[in-house]
Structure formats: C-alpha cells, structure tokens
Short mmCIF file of C-alpha atoms in Angstrom, two decimals:
data_model
loop_
_atom_site.label_atom_id
_atom_site.label_comp_id
_atom_site.label_asym_id
_atom_site.label_seq_id
_atom_site.Cartn_x
_atom_site.Cartn_y
_atom_site.Cartn_z
CA UNK A 133 -36.92 105.33 -127.33
CA UNK A 134 -35.68 105.95 -123.82
CA UNK A 135 -32.07 106.77 -122.95
CA UNK A 136 -31.81 105.57 -119.36
CA UNK A 137 -28.96 107.64 -117.93
CA UNK A 138 -29.16 109.64 -114.72
CA UNK A 139 -27.66 113.12 -114.65
CA UNK A 140 -25.24 112.09 -111.91
CA UNK A 141 -23.56 109.67 -114.31
CA UNK A 142 -22.72 112.44 -116.78
CA UNK A 143 -21.52 114.59 -113.88
CA UNK A 144 -19.21 111.76 -112.77
CA UNK A 145 -17.76 111.37 -116.26
CA UNK A 146 -17.28 115.13 -116.63
CA UNK A 147 -15.54 115.32 -113.26
CA UNK A 148 -13.09 112.58 -114.22
CA UNK A 149 -12.37 114.23 -117.55
CA UNK A 150 -11.57 117.47 -115.72
CA UNK A 151 -9.32 115.66 -113.25
CA UNK A 152 -7.32 113.86 -115.92
CA UNK A 153 -7.04 116.80 -118.33
CA UNK A 154 -3.49 118.22 -118.41
CA UNK A 155 -2.85 121.86 -117.43
CA UNK A 156 -2.24 124.38 -120.20
CA UNK A 157 1.49 124.99 -120.26
CA UNK A 158 4.47 124.97 -122.57
CA UNK A 159 6.22 121.61 -122.67
CA UNK A 160 9.90 121.67 -121.88
CA UNK A 161 10.52 118.36 -123.55
CA UNK A 162 8.86 116.84 -126.64
CA UNK A 163 8.92 113.35 -125.13
CA UNK A 164 7.27 114.54 -121.92
CA UNK A 165 4.62 116.35 -123.94
CA UNK A 166 3.82 113.13 -125.78
CA UNK A 167 3.53 111.19 -122.52
CA UNK A 168 1.18 113.83 -121.11
CA UNK A 169 -1.11 113.74 -124.13
CA UNK A 170 -4.77 113.01 -123.57
CA UNK A 171 -5.94 110.16 -125.81
CA UNK A 172 -9.39 108.92 -126.60
CA UNK A 173 -11.51 106.57 -128.64
CA UNK A 174 -15.05 106.66 -129.96
CA UNK A 175 -16.54 103.37 -131.10
CA UNK A 176 -19.79 101.70 -132.04
CA UNK A 177 -20.54 97.98 -132.28
CA UNK A 178 -23.43 96.44 -134.20
CA UNK A 179 -24.01 92.86 -133.02
CA UNK A 180 -26.58 90.14 -133.59
CA UNK A 181 -27.08 89.65 -129.83
CA UNK A 182 -26.11 90.98 -126.42
CA UNK A 183 -24.73 88.19 -124.23
CA UNK A 184 -23.05 89.23 -120.98
CA UNK A 185 -21.36 86.78 -118.60
CA UNK A 186 -23.34 83.96 -120.13
CA UNK A 187 -26.69 85.72 -119.78
CA UNK A 188 -28.93 86.19 -122.81
CA UNK A 189 -29.90 89.88 -122.67
CA UNK A 190 -31.39 90.17 -126.17
CA UNK A 191 -32.99 87.72 -128.59
CA UNK A 192 -33.71 87.84 -132.34
CA UNK A 193 -32.65 91.48 -132.33
CA UNK A 194 -29.62 93.44 -133.44
CA UNK A 195 -28.05 95.59 -130.75
CA UNK A 196 -26.10 98.83 -131.18
CA UNK A 197 -23.43 99.55 -128.57
CA UNK A 198 -21.78 103.00 -128.68
CA UNK A 199 -18.89 103.87 -126.39
CA UNK A 200 -16.43 106.67 -125.71
CA UNK A 201 -13.17 106.57 -123.75
CA UNK A 202 -10.76 109.26 -122.66
CA UNK A 203 -7.38 108.45 -121.07
CA UNK A 204 -4.53 110.36 -119.45
CA UNK A 205 -1.45 109.02 -117.66
CA UNK A 206 -3.02 105.65 -116.91
CA UNK A 207 -6.40 107.06 -115.85
CA UNK A 208 -9.41 106.31 -118.05
CA UNK A 209 -13.10 107.18 -118.13
CA UNK A 210 -15.50 105.26 -120.36
CA UNK A 211 -19.20 105.42 -121.09
CA UNK A 212 -20.91 102.54 -122.92
CA UNK A 213 -24.49 101.82 -123.88
CA UNK A 214 -26.68 99.06 -125.30
CA UNK A 215 -29.59 99.81 -127.64
CA UNK A 216 -31.86 96.84 -128.29
CA UNK A 217 -33.40 97.55 -131.69
CA UNK A 218 -36.26 95.06 -131.31
CA UNK A 219 -36.85 93.96 -127.68
CA UNK A 220 -37.87 90.31 -127.49
CA UNK A 221 -41.35 89.16 -126.53
CA UNK A 222 -42.34 85.53 -126.00
CA UNK A 223 -45.87 86.48 -127.09
CA UNK A 224 -47.26 88.66 -129.84
CA UNK A 225 -46.27 92.01 -128.32
CA UNK A 226 -44.16 94.40 -130.38
CA UNK A 227 -41.80 96.88 -128.73
CA UNK A 228 -39.82 99.80 -130.11
CA UNK A 229 -36.05 100.14 -129.77
CA UNK A 230 -34.88 100.90 -126.26
CA UNK A 231 -31.65 101.64 -124.40
CA UNK A 232 -31.43 98.85 -121.84
CA UNK A 233 -28.07 99.61 -120.24
CA UNK A 234 -25.57 102.41 -119.78
CA UNK A 235 -22.26 101.72 -118.03
CA UNK A 236 -19.71 104.16 -116.69
CA UNK A 237 -16.20 102.88 -115.94
CA UNK A 238 -13.44 104.76 -114.12
CA UNK A 239 -10.09 103.00 -114.00
CA UNK A 240 -6.34 103.25 -113.57
CA UNK A 241 -3.66 100.99 -115.03
CA UNK A 242 0.11 100.83 -114.83
CA UNK A 243 2.85 98.84 -116.57
CA UNK A 244 5.68 97.43 -114.44
CA UNK A 245 8.01 95.80 -116.91
CA UNK A 246 6.04 92.97 -118.47
CA UNK A 247 3.44 93.10 -115.70
CA UNK A 248 0.27 95.15 -116.19
CA UNK A 249 -1.89 96.01 -113.20
CA UNK A 250 -5.14 97.91 -112.96
CA UNK A 251 -8.15 98.72 -110.81
CA UNK A 252 -11.44 100.45 -111.35
CA UNK A 253 -15.11 101.06 -110.67
CA UNK A 254 -18.17 100.41 -112.86
CA UNK A 255 -21.71 101.77 -112.53
CA UNK A 256 -24.35 99.83 -114.48
CA UNK A 257 -27.50 101.86 -115.14
CA UNK A 258 -30.08 99.24 -116.10
CA UNK A 259 -33.44 99.70 -117.80
CA UNK A 260 -36.34 97.45 -118.76
CA UNK A 261 -36.09 95.85 -122.22
CA UNK A 262 -39.06 97.94 -123.38
CA UNK A 263 -40.54 101.33 -122.51
CA UNK A 264 -42.95 101.14 -119.59
CA UNK A 265 -41.47 97.94 -118.17
CA UNK A 266 -40.08 97.52 -114.67
CA UNK A 267 -36.45 98.62 -114.51
CA UNK A 268 -33.97 96.23 -112.86
CA UNK A 269 -31.99 97.57 -109.93
CA UNK A 270 -28.76 99.29 -110.93
CA UNK A 271 -25.46 97.60 -110.18
CA UNK A 272 -22.02 98.73 -109.04
CA UNK A 273 -18.71 96.88 -109.18
CA UNK A 274 -15.08 97.38 -108.28
CA UNK A 275 -12.36 95.37 -110.00
CA UNK A 276 -8.65 94.63 -110.09
CA UNK A 277 -6.66 93.11 -112.95
CA UNK A 278 -3.24 91.61 -113.59
CA UNK A 279 -1.77 90.80 -116.98
CA UNK A 280 1.50 89.82 -118.63
CA UNK A 281 2.89 91.28 -121.84
CA UNK A 282 4.02 87.92 -123.15
CA UNK A 283 2.75 85.21 -125.46
CA UNK A 284 -1.07 84.95 -125.36
CA UNK A 285 -1.22 88.06 -123.11
CA UNK A 286 -2.79 86.22 -120.11
CA UNK A 287 -4.99 88.48 -117.98
CA UNK A 288 -6.93 87.86 -114.77
CA UNK A 289 -9.65 90.30 -113.72
CA UNK A 290 -11.66 89.98 -110.51
CA UNK A 291 -14.95 91.87 -110.17
CA UNK A 292 -16.85 92.43 -106.91
CA UNK A 293 -20.48 93.57 -107.06
CA UNK A 294 -21.10 95.99 -104.16
CA UNK A 295 -24.69 97.13 -104.67
CA UNK A 296 -27.59 94.69 -105.16
CA UNK A 297 -26.34 91.50 -106.83
CA UNK A 298 -23.64 90.52 -104.34
CA UNK A 299 -21.14 88.27 -106.06
CA UNK A 300 -17.53 87.75 -107.12
CA UNK A 301 -16.74 87.17 -110.79
CA UNK A 302 -13.23 86.12 -111.84
CA UNK A 303 -12.38 86.24 -115.54
CA UNK A 304 -9.23 84.76 -117.07
CA UNK A 305 -8.47 85.57 -120.69
CA UNK A 306 -5.85 84.94 -123.34
CA UNK A 307 -5.50 86.38 -126.83
CA UNK A 308 -3.12 86.63 -129.75
CA UNK A 309 -3.01 88.83 -132.84
CA UNK A 310 -1.57 87.62 -136.14
CA UNK A 311 -0.61 90.71 -138.13
CA UNK A 312 -0.68 89.77 -141.82
CA UNK A 313 -0.13 93.28 -143.21
CA UNK A 314 -0.18 96.82 -141.83
CA UNK A 315 -3.88 96.86 -142.63
CA UNK A 316 -5.12 93.33 -141.88
CA UNK A 317 -4.82 91.28 -138.70
CA UNK A 318 -6.44 88.25 -137.10
CA UNK A 319 -7.22 88.19 -133.37
CA UNK A 320 -8.06 84.97 -131.54
CA UNK A 321 -9.23 85.15 -127.93
CA UNK A 322 -10.70 82.95 -125.22
CA UNK A 323 -11.99 83.50 -121.68
CA UNK A 324 -13.09 81.36 -118.75
CA UNK A 325 -14.81 82.51 -115.57
CA UNK A 326 -15.68 81.56 -112.01
CA UNK A 327 -18.65 83.04 -110.13
CA UNK A 328 -19.19 83.05 -106.35
CA UNK A 329 -22.43 84.48 -105.00
CA UNK A 330 -22.59 86.07 -101.56
CA UNK A 331 -26.39 85.93 -101.32
CA UNK A 332 -28.84 83.33 -102.59
CA UNK A 333 -31.61 85.94 -102.60
CA UNK A 334 -29.88 88.13 -105.19
CA UNK A 335 -27.81 85.56 -107.10
CA UNK A 336 -29.02 81.98 -106.52
CA UNK A 337 -27.88 78.66 -107.85
CA UNK A 338 -30.32 77.01 -110.29
CA UNK A 339 -31.43 73.38 -110.13
CA UNK A 340 -31.57 70.76 -112.90
CA UNK A 341 -34.95 72.16 -114.00
CA UNK A 342 -33.35 75.59 -114.50
CA UNK A 343 -35.28 77.02 -111.54
CA UNK A 344 -33.72 79.18 -108.79
CA UNK A 345 -32.93 77.52 -105.45
CA UNK A 346 -32.17 78.86 -101.97
CA UNK A 347 -28.45 78.08 -102.39
CA UNK A 348 -25.68 80.45 -103.47
CA UNK A 349 -23.93 79.95 -106.80
CA UNK A 350 -20.29 78.90 -106.35
CA UNK A 351 -18.71 77.25 -109.40
CA UNK A 352 -17.12 77.79 -112.77
CA UNK A 353 -19.40 79.80 -115.01
CA UNK A 354 -19.22 80.79 -118.68
CA UNK A 355 -16.49 80.65 -121.32
CA UNK A 356 -16.07 82.38 -124.66
CA UNK A 357 -14.10 81.78 -127.83
CA UNK A 358 -13.88 84.63 -130.31
CA UNK A 359 -12.29 85.52 -133.62
CA UNK A 360 -11.89 89.04 -134.97
CA UNK A 361 -10.42 90.55 -138.13
CA UNK A 362 -9.15 94.08 -137.38
CA UNK A 363 -8.95 96.17 -140.56
CA UNK A 364 -6.87 99.31 -140.05
CA UNK A 365 -8.24 101.65 -142.70
CA UNK A 366 -6.37 104.76 -141.56
CA UNK A 367 -4.08 105.73 -138.69
CA UNK A 368 -7.16 106.44 -136.58
CA UNK A 369 -9.99 104.35 -138.05
CA UNK A 370 -10.37 100.59 -137.56
CA UNK A 371 -13.22 98.30 -138.61
CA UNK A 372 -13.34 94.92 -136.84
CA UNK A 373 -15.71 92.12 -137.92
CA UNK A 374 -16.00 89.51 -135.18
CA UNK A 375 -17.79 86.37 -133.99
CA UNK A 376 -18.10 84.93 -130.47
CA UNK A 377 -19.28 81.60 -129.10
CA UNK A 378 -20.46 81.51 -125.46
CA UNK A 379 -20.97 78.29 -123.52
CA UNK A 380 -21.25 77.04 -119.90
CA UNK A 381 -18.30 75.46 -118.10
CA UNK A 382 -20.33 73.16 -115.84
CA UNK A 383 -23.86 71.90 -115.19
CA UNK A 384 -24.53 74.60 -112.58
CA UNK A 385 -23.70 77.23 -115.19
CA UNK A 386 -25.82 75.46 -117.81
CA UNK A 387 -28.86 75.42 -115.52
CA UNK A 388 -28.42 79.10 -114.66
CA UNK A 389 -27.92 80.22 -118.26
CA UNK A 390 -31.10 78.38 -119.22
CA UNK A 391 -33.01 79.76 -116.24
CA UNK A 392 -32.05 83.36 -117.03
CA UNK A 393 -32.62 82.98 -120.78
CA UNK A 394 -35.24 84.93 -122.71
CA UNK A 395 -36.49 82.18 -125.00
CA UNK A 396 -40.25 81.68 -124.69
CA UNK A 397 -40.55 78.00 -123.81
CA UNK A 398 -43.00 76.04 -121.68
CA UNK A 399 -40.16 74.95 -119.39
CA UNK A 400 -37.01 76.96 -118.52
CA UNK A 401 -34.88 73.83 -119.03
CA UNK A 402 -35.79 73.87 -122.74
CA UNK A 403 -34.00 77.18 -123.25
CA UNK A 404 -30.55 77.51 -124.77
CA UNK A 405 -27.38 77.60 -122.69
CA UNK A 406 -24.89 78.38 -125.46
CA UNK A 407 -24.91 81.25 -127.91
CA UNK A 408 -23.20 82.25 -131.14
CA UNK A 409 -23.29 85.89 -132.21
CA UNK A 410 -21.33 88.25 -134.39
CA UNK A 411 -21.12 91.69 -135.93
CA UNK A 412 -18.57 94.46 -136.28
CA UNK A 413 -17.04 97.37 -134.39
CA UNK A 414 -15.98 100.69 -135.91
CA UNK A 415 -13.53 102.64 -133.75
CA UNK A 416 -11.85 106.02 -134.13
CA UNK A 417 -8.79 106.76 -131.98
CA UNK A 418 -7.52 110.27 -131.30
#
C-alpha cells in the first residue's frame, strides 16, 4: 500500500496550522476567547464508489476517505485522502489497496450578514490506481464561493485549474436539513455544474462514440442528488449514512463520462454515464 504524499504537502499544512494558531495569552473577555478558539474536525468516509465531478474513479470497490480540518478566524486547512481497497481491472489482474489521491485545501471564508464568501487553493496529489502504475500529473486549483444563509442555502463555487488540466468548473448547490430531534436529521442536497476547458489537449470534448476530439469542452456537465441522515451521537461525534446519484446534464457530458469511465467494455460508448453510490461518514468535531 502506497501513501502518495510529498513532504512539501505536509510542510504546507504545518505552516498554515502555525499561522492560524492563536498566541498564548490571557483572554480579557470570555466572548473574545471563544471567537479566537481553534476548532477542528477529524472524519472518515466509507463509500461504495469514488465519483468526482462525474468521473468514475473506482469500480466494484469500497473506498475509504479520511480527512482532517483545522480552522481559526475564518482560515482553514484540510487534508483529505482516497484509499481504493480493491483497484479495478478490466482483465484478470488483482491489485492490493492503494492511496490514489491526497488533497490539501487552504481557504478563507467570511460572513457578511446573510452572505457568505470564501476563496481558497487546492493541491491534488494523484497516484496510479495500483502500485507500479503510471501516476497522473498532479493538479492545482484556486476557487471562490458565494452563498446565502437562507432557504435551501444556495451556493455557487467557481474552480480554476492552474496546473495541467486547464479548465473552469462552476458548481451550484442547494441543500436543506430537516431536524426531527436533537439526535436525528435528514439532509437533502442537489448540485449542477458547468465545465469550460481552456485546452483540448488536456481536457477535450468527447464525440458520440465517447472518444476524445480536438475540441475543447464547453457545456453543462454533471449533477448530483443526495440524501443523508446525520445522527448526532454526542456533542462531538456524528455518524452520517448517505446515498448519492450522479448523472450527466447534457449529451456532451454523457459522452465524456462514458469515455472516462473504468468499465471494461469493447466500446467506450457502452460504459455507464450515471452512478449511484452510498456509505457513511463518521466525524469528530473539537
């Protein structure tokens, strides 16, 4: 099992933690002390598949996705990973579990009345699905987000890839939580996206046969509908079973999702373009 994380990533996370850690001093005011408190969360998700932005990144394999976040005065640092427990092979090959991705996110957010605004940076450290395979090129993104603290909590986030896979990805999401008791809730959420490629060589449009072309992708992309059942077991511990359905918003997206799929078929067009997966997340806040 290979944990594909460069030392510089850990250094970056450590540096941010140092920057956002409060100085050791005696608080003059209890309220100010509470506002200056460093908060954090450790979580792990166990899911039946890893689907990201409509792309099938695992198949017939459970994935384990640990993460850790630390926040202070609007600044946050997060590290997240994906462990594929049984990397997919279209043939008879068998592969051992492997970490295929490790992401580091540095961000800042602020609330202005009912308006929420944020910006950040993400480094995606990517690895081959199995040990010994060819690693994909790493990716970097910057993003901005705007949201409203109102019914359905609408949020728009725009990502710009700045490294190898030059593209814009806009994601609009809505969600609502029905709180039945202090312990049990129901969260419904939906997203829709638009993708604009800057280079056909790194992010092409796919044709009706699900094969890459020399054109850039520029159209609506994937959408998701999800349902979750947050179970607050203690003040700090929450277990959340969930299920998500992913589907294309247009033919261009359908062709691409088929073309990038993992399913071993004679023709790319025979692959799936919609996915249903589920699992649970256990999170501990502090």
